[in-house]
Amino acid sequence: MTPQSAQAVGTFLVTPLTRRTESGDYTASVSVRRGMHDRIFRFIQRFDSHALAAHYALDQGRHIALNGAAT
């Protein structure tokens, strides 16, 4: 997995992660961290590019942080 630029969202640090699959498409995950604890969320959807996967992961991470799903 390749970490991308992290973004602060309230008290959380959201970091999108992408991985290129053997078939050439990309998967997305996101790390949502607060203090010393973080949660990794993996998504099923596949993407045609690294940028699309990273954008999706960051959007989902922001939503998770803002709506309390990471606590």
GROMACS .gro file of C-alpha atoms in nm:
model
   71
    1MET     CA    1   0.000   0.000   0.000
    2THR     CA    2   0.117   0.347  -0.081
    3PRO     CA    3   0.032   0.621   0.171
    4GLN     CA    4  -0.070   0.957   0.027
    5SER     CA    5  -0.084   1.304   0.180
    6ALA     CA    6  -0.248   1.303   0.521
    7GLN     CA    7  -0.516   1.557   0.607
    8ALA     CA    8  -0.626   1.680   0.949
    9VAL     CA    9  -1.002   1.651   1.004
   10GLY     CA   10  -1.097   1.780   1.348
   11THR     CA   11  -0.900   1.571   1.598
   12PHE     CA   12  -0.830   1.299   1.338
   13LEU     CA   13  -0.553   1.250   1.085
   14VAL     CA   14  -0.691   1.094   0.765
   15THR     CA   15  -0.444   0.922   0.531
   16PRO     CA   16  -0.558   0.764   0.203
   17LEU     CA   17  -0.382   0.443   0.096
   18THR     CA   18  -0.380   0.287  -0.250
   19ARG     CA   19  -0.254  -0.038  -0.396
   20ARG     CA   20  -0.217  -0.150  -0.754
   21THR     CA   21  -0.358  -0.497  -0.814
   22GLU     CA   22  -0.218  -0.766  -1.043
   23SER     CA   23  -0.489  -0.685  -1.296
   24GLY     CA   24  -0.370  -0.322  -1.315
   25ASP     CA   25  -0.652  -0.147  -1.135
   26TYR     CA   26  -0.629   0.014  -0.792
   27THR     CA   27  -0.781  -0.050  -0.452
   28ALA     CA   28  -0.835   0.213  -0.183
   29SER     CA   29  -0.807   0.210   0.196
   30VAL     CA   30  -0.792   0.486   0.452
   31SER     CA   31  -0.626   0.526   0.791
   32VAL     CA   32  -0.820   0.737   1.041
   33ARG     CA   33  -0.593   0.817   1.336
   34ARG     CA   34  -0.648   0.997   1.662
   35GLY     CA   35  -0.355   1.012   1.901
   36MET     CA   36  -0.183   0.674   1.915
   37HIS     CA   37  -0.481   0.479   1.778
   38ASP     CA   38  -0.585   0.438   1.419
   39ARG     CA   39  -0.836   0.236   1.223
   40ILE     CA   40  -0.790   0.114   0.870
   41PHE     CA   41  -1.095   0.095   0.645
   42ARG     CA   42  -1.069  -0.103   0.319
   43PHE     CA   43  -1.307  -0.046   0.030
   44ILE     CA   44  -1.431  -0.304  -0.220
   45GLN     CA   45  -1.460  -0.075  -0.521
   46ARG     CA   46  -1.180  -0.086  -0.782
   47PHE     CA   47  -1.046   0.222  -0.963
   48ASP     CA   48  -0.884   0.290  -1.299
   49SER     CA   49  -0.616   0.518  -1.155
   50HIS     CA   50  -0.414   0.584  -0.844
   51ALA     CA   51  -0.556   0.938  -0.824
   52LEU     CA   52  -0.918   0.821  -0.830
   53ALA     CA   53  -0.851   0.563  -0.558
   54ALA     CA   54  -0.673   0.818  -0.337
   55HIS     CA   55  -0.949   1.077  -0.385
   56TYR     CA   56  -1.219   0.823  -0.294
   57ALA     CA   57  -1.028   0.707   0.017
   58LEU     CA   58  -0.975   1.066   0.136
   59ASP     CA   59  -1.342   1.153   0.086
   60GLN     CA   60  -1.454   0.843   0.275
   61GLY     CA   61  -1.202   0.908   0.554
   62ARG     CA   62  -1.331   1.262   0.599
   63HIS     CA   63  -1.687   1.129   0.620
   64ILE     CA   64  -1.585   0.864   0.876
   65ALA     CA   65  -1.399   1.119   1.091
   66LEU     CA   66  -1.677   1.379   1.081
   67ASN     CA   67  -1.959   1.134   1.152
   68GLY     CA   68  -1.805   0.949   1.447
   69ALA     CA   69  -1.758   0.610   1.280
   70ALA     CA   70  -1.391   0.601   1.381
   71THR     CA   71  -1.448   0.620   1.757
   0.00000   0.00000   0.00000
